[in-house]
Coordinates of C-alpha atoms and ligand atoms in Angstrom, one line a residue:
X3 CA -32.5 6.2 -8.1
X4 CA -31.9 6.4 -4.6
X5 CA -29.6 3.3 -4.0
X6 CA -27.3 4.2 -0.5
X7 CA -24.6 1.9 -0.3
X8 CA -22.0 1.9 3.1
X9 CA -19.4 0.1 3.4
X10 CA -17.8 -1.1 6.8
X11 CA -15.2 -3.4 6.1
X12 CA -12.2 -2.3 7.1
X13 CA -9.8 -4.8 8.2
X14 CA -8.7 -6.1 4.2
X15 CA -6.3 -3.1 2.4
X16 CA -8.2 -3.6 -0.7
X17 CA -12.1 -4.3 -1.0
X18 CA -13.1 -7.1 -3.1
X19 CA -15.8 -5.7 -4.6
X20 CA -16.3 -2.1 -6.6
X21 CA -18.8 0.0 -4.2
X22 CA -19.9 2.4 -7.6
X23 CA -20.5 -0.8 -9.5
X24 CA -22.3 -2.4 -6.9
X25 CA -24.3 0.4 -6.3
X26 CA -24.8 0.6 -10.0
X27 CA -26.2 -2.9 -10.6
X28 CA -28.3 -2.4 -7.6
X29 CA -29.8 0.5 -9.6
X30 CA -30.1 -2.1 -12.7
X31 CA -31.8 -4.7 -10.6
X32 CA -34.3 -2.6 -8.6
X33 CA -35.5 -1.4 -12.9
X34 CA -36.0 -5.2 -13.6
X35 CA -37.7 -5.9 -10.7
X36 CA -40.2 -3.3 -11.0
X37 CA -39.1 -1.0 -8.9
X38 CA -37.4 2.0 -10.5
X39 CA -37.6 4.2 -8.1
X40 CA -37.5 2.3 -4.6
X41 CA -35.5 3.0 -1.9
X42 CA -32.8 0.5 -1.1
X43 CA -30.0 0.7 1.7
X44 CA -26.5 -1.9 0.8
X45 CA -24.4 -2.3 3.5
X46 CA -21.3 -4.1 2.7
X47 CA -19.6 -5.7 6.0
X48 CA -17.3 -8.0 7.8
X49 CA -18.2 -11.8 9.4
X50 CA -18.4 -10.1 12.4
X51 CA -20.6 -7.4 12.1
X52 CA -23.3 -9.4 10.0
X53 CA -22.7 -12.1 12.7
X54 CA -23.9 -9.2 15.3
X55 CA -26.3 -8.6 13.2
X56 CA -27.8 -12.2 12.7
X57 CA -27.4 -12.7 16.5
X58 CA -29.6 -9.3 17.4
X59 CA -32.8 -9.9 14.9
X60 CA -32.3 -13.5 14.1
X61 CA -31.0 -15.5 17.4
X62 CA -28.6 -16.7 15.4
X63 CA -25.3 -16.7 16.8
X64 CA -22.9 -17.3 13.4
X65 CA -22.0 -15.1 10.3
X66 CA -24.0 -15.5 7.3
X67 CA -23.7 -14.1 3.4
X68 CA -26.8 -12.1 3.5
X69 CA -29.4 -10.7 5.8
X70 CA -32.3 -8.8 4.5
X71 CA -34.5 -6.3 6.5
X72 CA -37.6 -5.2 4.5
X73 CA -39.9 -2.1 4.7
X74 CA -42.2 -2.6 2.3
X75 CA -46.0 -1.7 2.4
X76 CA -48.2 -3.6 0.7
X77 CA -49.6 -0.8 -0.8
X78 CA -45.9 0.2 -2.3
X79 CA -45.8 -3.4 -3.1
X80 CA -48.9 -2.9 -5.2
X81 CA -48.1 0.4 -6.7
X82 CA -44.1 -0.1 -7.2
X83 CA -44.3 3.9 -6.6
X84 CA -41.8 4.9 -4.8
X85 CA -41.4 2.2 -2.4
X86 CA -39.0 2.1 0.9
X87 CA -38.0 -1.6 0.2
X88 CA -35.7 -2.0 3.3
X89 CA -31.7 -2.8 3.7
X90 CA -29.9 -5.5 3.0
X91 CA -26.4 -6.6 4.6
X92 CA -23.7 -8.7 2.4
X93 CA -20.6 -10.2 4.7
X94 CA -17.7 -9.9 2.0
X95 CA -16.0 -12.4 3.7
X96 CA -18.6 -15.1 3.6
X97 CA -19.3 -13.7 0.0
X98 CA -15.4 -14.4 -0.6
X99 CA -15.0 -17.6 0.9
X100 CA -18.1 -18.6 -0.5
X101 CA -16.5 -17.2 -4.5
X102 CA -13.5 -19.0 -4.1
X103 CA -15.3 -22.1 -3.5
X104 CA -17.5 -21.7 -6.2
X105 CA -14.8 -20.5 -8.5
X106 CA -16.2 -17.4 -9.6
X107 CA -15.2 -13.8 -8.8
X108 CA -16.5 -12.1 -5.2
X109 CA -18.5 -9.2 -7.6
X110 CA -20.1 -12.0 -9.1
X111 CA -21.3 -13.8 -5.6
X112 CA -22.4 -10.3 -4.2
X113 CA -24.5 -9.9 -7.3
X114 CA -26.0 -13.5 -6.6
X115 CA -26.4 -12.5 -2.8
X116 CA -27.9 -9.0 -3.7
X117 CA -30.7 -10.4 -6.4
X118 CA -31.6 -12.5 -3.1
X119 CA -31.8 -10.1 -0.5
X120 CA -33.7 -7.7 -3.1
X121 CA -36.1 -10.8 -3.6
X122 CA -36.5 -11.1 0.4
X123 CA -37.2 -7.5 0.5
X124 CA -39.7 -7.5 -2.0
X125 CA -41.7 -10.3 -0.2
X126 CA -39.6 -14.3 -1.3
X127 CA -39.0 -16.3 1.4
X128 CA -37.6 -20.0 1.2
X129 CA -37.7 -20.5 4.6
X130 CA -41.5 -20.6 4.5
X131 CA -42.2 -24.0 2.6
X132 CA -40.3 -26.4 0.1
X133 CA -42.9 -24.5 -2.6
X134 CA -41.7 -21.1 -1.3
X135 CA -38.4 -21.6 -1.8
X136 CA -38.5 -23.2 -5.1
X137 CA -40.7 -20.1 -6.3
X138 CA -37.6 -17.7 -5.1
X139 CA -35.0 -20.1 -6.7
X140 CA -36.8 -19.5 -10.0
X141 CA -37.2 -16.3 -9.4
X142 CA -33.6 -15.6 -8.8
X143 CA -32.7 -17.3 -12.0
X144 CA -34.7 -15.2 -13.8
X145 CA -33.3 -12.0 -12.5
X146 CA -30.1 -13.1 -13.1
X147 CA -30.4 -13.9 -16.5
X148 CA -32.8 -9.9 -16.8
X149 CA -29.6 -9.2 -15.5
X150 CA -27.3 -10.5 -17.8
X151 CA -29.5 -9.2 -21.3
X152 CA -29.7 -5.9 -19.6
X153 CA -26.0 -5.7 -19.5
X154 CA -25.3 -7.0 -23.0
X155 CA -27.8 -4.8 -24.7
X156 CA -27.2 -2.0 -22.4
X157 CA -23.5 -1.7 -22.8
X158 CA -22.7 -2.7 -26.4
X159 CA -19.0 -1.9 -26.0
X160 CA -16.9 -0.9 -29.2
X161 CA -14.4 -3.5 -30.5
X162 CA -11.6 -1.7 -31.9
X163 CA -9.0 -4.6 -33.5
X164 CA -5.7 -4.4 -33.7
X165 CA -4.2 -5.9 -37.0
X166 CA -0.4 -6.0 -36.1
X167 CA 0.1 -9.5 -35.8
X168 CA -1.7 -10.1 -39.5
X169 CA 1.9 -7.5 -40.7
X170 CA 4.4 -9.6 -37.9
X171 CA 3.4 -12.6 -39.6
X172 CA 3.5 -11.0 -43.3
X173 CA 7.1 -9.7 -42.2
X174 CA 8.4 -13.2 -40.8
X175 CA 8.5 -14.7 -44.9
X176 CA 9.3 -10.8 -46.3
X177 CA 6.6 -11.3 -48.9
X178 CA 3.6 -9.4 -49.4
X179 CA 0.5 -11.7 -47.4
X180 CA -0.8 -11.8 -45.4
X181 CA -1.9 -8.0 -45.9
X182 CA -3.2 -6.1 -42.8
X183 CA -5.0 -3.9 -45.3
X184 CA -6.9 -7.1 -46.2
X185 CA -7.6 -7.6 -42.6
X186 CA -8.7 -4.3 -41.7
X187 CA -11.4 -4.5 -44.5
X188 CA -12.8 -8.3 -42.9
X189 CA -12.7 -6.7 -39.4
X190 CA -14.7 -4.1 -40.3
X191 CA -17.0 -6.2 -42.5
X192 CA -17.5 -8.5 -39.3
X193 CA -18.2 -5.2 -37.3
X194 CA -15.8 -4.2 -35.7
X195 CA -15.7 -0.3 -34.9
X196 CA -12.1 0.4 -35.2
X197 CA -8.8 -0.5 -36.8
X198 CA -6.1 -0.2 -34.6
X199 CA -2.2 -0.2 -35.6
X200 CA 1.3 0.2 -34.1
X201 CA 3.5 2.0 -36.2
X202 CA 6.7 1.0 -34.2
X203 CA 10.3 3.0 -34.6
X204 CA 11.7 -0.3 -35.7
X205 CA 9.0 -1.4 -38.2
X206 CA 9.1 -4.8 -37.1
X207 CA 5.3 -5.1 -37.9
X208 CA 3.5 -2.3 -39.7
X209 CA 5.2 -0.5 -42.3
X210 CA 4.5 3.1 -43.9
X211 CA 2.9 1.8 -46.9
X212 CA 0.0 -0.2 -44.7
X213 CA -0.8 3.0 -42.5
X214 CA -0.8 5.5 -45.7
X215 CA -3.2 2.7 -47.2
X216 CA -5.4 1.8 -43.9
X217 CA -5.9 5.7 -43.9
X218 CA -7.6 5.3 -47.2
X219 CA -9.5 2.8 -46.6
X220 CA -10.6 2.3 -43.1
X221 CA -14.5 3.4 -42.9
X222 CA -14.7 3.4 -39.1
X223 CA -11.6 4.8 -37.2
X224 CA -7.9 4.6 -37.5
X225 CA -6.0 4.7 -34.2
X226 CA -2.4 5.1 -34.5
X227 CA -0.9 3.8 -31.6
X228 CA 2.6 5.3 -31.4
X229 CA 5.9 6.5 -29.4
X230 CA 6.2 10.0 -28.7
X231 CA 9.1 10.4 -30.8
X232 CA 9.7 12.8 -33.3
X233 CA 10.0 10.8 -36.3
X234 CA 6.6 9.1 -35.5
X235 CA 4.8 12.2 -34.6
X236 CA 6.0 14.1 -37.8
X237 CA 4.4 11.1 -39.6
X238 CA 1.1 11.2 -37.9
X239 CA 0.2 14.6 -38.5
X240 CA 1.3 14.1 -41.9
X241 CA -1.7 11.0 -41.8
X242 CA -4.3 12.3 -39.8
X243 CA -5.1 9.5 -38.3
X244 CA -8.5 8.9 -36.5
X245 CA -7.1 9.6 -32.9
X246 CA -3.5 8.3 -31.5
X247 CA -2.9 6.3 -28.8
X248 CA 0.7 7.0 -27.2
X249 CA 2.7 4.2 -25.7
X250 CA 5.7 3.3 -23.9
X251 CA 8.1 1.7 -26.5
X252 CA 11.3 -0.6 -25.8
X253 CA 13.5 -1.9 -28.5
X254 CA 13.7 -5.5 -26.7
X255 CA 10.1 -6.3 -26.0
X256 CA 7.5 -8.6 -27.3
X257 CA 4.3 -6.5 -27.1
X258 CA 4.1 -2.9 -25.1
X259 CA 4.4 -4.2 -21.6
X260 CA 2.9 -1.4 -19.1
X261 CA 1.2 2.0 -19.3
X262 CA 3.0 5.3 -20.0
X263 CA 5.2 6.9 -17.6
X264 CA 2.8 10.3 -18.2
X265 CA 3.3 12.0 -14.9
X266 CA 7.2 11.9 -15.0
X267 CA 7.2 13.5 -18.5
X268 CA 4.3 15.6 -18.4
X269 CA 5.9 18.8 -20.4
X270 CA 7.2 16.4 -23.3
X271 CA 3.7 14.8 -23.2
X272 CA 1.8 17.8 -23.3
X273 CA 3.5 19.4 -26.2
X274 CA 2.6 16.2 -28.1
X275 CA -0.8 16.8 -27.1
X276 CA -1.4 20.1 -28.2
X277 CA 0.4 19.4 -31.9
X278 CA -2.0 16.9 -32.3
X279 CA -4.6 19.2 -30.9
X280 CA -3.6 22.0 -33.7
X281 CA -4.0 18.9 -36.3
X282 CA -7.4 18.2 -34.6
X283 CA -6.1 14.6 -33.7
X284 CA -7.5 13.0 -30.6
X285 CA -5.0 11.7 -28.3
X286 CA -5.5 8.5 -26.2
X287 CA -2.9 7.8 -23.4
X288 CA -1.9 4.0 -23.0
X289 CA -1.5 4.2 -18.4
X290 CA -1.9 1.4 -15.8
X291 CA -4.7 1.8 -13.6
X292 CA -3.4 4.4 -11.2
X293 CA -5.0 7.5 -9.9
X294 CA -1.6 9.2 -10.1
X295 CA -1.2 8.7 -14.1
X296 CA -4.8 9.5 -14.9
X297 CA -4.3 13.0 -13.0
X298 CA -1.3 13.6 -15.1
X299 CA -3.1 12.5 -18.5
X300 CA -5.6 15.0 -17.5
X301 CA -3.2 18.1 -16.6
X302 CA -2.0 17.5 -20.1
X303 CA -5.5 17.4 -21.8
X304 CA -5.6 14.3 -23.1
X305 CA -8.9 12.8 -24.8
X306 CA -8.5 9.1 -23.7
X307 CA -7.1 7.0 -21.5
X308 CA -6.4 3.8 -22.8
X309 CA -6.0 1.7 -19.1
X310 CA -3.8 -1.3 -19.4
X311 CA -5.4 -4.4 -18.8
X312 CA -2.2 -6.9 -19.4
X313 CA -1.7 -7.5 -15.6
X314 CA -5.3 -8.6 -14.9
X315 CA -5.1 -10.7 -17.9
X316 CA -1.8 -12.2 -17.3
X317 CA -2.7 -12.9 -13.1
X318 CA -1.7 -16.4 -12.0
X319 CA -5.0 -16.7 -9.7
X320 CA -7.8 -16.0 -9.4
X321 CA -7.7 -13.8 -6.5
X322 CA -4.8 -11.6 -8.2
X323 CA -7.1 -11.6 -10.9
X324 CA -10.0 -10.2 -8.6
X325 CA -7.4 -7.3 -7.4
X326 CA -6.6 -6.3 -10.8
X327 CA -9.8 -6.1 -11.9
X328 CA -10.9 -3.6 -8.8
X329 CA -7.7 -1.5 -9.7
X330 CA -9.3 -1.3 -13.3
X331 CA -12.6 -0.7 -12.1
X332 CA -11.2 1.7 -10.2
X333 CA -9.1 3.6 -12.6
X334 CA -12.0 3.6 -15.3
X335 CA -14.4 5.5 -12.5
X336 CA -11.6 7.9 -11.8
X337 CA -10.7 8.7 -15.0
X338 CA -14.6 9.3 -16.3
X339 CA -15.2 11.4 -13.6
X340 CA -12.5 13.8 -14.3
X341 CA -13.7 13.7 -17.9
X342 CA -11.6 11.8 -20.0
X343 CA -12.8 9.3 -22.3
X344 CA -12.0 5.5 -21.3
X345 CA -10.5 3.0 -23.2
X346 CA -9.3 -0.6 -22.4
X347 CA -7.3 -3.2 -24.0
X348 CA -4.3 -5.9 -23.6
X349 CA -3.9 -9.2 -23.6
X350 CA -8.2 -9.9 -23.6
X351 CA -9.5 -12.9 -24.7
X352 CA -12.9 -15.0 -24.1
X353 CA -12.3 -15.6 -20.9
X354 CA -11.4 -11.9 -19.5
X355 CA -13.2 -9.8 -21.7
X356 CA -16.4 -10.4 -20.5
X357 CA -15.7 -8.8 -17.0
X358 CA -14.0 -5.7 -18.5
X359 CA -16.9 -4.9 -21.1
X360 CA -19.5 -4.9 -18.4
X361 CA -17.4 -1.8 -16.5
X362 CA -20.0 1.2 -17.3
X363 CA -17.3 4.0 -18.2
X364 CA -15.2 1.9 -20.5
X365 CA -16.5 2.7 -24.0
X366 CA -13.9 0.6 -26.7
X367 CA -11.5 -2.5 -26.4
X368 CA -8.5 -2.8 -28.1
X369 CA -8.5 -6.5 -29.0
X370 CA -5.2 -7.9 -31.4
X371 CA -3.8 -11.4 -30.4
X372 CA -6.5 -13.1 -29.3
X373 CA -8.6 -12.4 -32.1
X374 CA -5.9 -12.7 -34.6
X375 CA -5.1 -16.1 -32.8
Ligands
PXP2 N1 -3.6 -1.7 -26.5 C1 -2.3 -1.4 -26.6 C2 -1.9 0.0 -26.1 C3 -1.3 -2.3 -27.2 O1 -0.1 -1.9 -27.3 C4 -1.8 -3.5 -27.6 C5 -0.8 -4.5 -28.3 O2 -0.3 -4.0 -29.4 C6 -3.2 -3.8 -27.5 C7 -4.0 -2.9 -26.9 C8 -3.7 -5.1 -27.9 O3 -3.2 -6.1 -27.2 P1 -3.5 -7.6 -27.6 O4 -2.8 -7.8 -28.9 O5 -2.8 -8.4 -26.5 O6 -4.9 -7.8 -27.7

């Protein structure tokens, strides 16, 4: 679907905005508006270029959010074949001043500004009567909420849950409930696609009798998250587990709190990888979202990536939130493209989970607290 997308915005160090996704949902939007195969130019740009811009073909001397420039024939219009719809320009700085108003993220303002530029393009204008631009208010609404199904149904993301906490809180009496065996089975029950558990060197949580017996029973996958230490790894090729997910481990922490070093121990790494490899096990590779760690969990022929999603869960606004996120979305592209499988997981709950499921090249969360909560 030819979708061209340029940025010019160059005076921020990080964009707001994903430029694969965006070009991605424009793909998704030009489908549910009929036009499958049009032709669409995005250009993403500063105040002051799209005030240029408004000034040149508009007379009007002040940035705006969007501008829309259509092409379209009215026999394209007609046919939907092939159509040269026209381009549209989105200020990310409006578009960000105007989110952080609103309180929502900048992808999500650019997607509101995008369905109405696409609406301009394909003939809407509200600044042709009160009636006009009720019609294109509606219309807008509808697309967004095409927009929303499209995604849900599209993108049915695996839930894989993590039962530690069921064992941490079985361990804090010593007694024998709550069981995480138990758990797995009413996870699984409720649909989830996975059973996720963290057989630590301490056994604070999990203990050997609930991974030999989540091995028997678990009907979807078992993922063993583990350290790469010698003990552990003698263990889970002894269990066959699923697939494995290594991860840093510290003695002193609460939870796992960052991705693995992989790059500075790429030749202890890699040997893990290719035992499991001769055991037919699956390794997944717990990193934070950096271009450096996914090279290095390739070089060492890892299956997954499992990309650490803590620090966009754990932000303390919403604009650290926002840069997080792009590093993610980032990460997730990066890593797909050079043919690993993604993973995501840490510290999600309802209100940040929605934005990671929607990434395209993520295929399973890891979800434990929050659900357990
Ligand atoms: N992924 C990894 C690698 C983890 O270590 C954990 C926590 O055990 C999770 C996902 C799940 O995190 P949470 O319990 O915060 O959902």
């Amino acid at each position: 679907m030819p979708v061209y997308l340029t940025v010019e915005f160059d005076h921020t160090t990080t964009l707001p905005v994903h430029p694969g996704t965006i070009k991605n949902l424009a793909s998704v939007l030009l489908k549910l508006c009929g036009y499958p195969d049009g032709e669409l130019s995005i250009l993403l740009v500063s105040d002051q270029r799209i005030r240029a811009l408004n000034k040149e073909y508009r007379k009007k001397d002040a940035p705006t959010n969007v501008l829309a420039f259509p092409q379209l024939e009215d026999f394209a219009r007609v046919t939907g074949k092939g159509a040269l719809l026209g381009d549209i320009v989105i200020s990310l700085d409006t578009a960000g001043m105007e989110a952080q108003r609103e309180g929502i993220s900048v992808h999500h303002r650019v997607t509101v500004l995008l369905i109405h530029g696409l609406l301009h393009l394909l003939g809407f204008d509200h600044e042709r009567s009160v009636k006009e631009a009720l019609r294109m208010e509606s219309e807008e609404e509808k697309v967004l909420e095409l927009l929303n199904s499209e995604i849900r149904r599209e993108k049915m993301i695996n839930l894989a849950v993590n039962v530690d906490h069921v064992a941490t809180l079985r361990q804090a009496r010593g007694i024998n409930e709550p069981d995480p065996v138990h758990a797995a089975v009413l996870c699984e029950l409720a649909g989830a696609g996975g059973i996720v558990v963290h057989l630590r060197e301490d056994r604070r949580h999990i203990q050997d009798r609930d991974v030999i017996l989540l091995r028997q029973t678990v009907k979807t996958k078992l993922n063993l998250e583990m350290a790469a230490s010698e003990e552990i790894i003698k263990g889970a090729l002894k269990l066959k587990p699923d697939m494995i997910t290594l991860v840093p481990e510290k003695r002193q922490e609460l939870t796992t709190e960052g991705g693995l070093n992989v790059s500075g121990q790429k030749k202890k790494l890699a040997k893990v990888v290719a035992r499991m490899a001769q055991a037919s096990i699956p390794v997944s590779i717990f990193i934070d979202p950096n271009a450096k760690q996914i090279k290095a969990a390739k070089d060492i022929d890892a299956t997954f990536v499992e990309i650490h999603t803590g620090r966009y869960c754990d932000a303390a606004s919403d604009k650290e939130r926002d840069e997080e996120f792009l590093l993610i979305a980032e990460a997730a592209e990066t890593a797909f493209e050079a043919g690993l499988r993604v993973n995501a997981g840490h510290g999600l709950n309802y209100t940040t989970t929605q934005r990671i499921a929607a990434l395209e090249h993520i295929e399973e969360l890891s979800i434990g607290h929050a659900i357990l909560s």
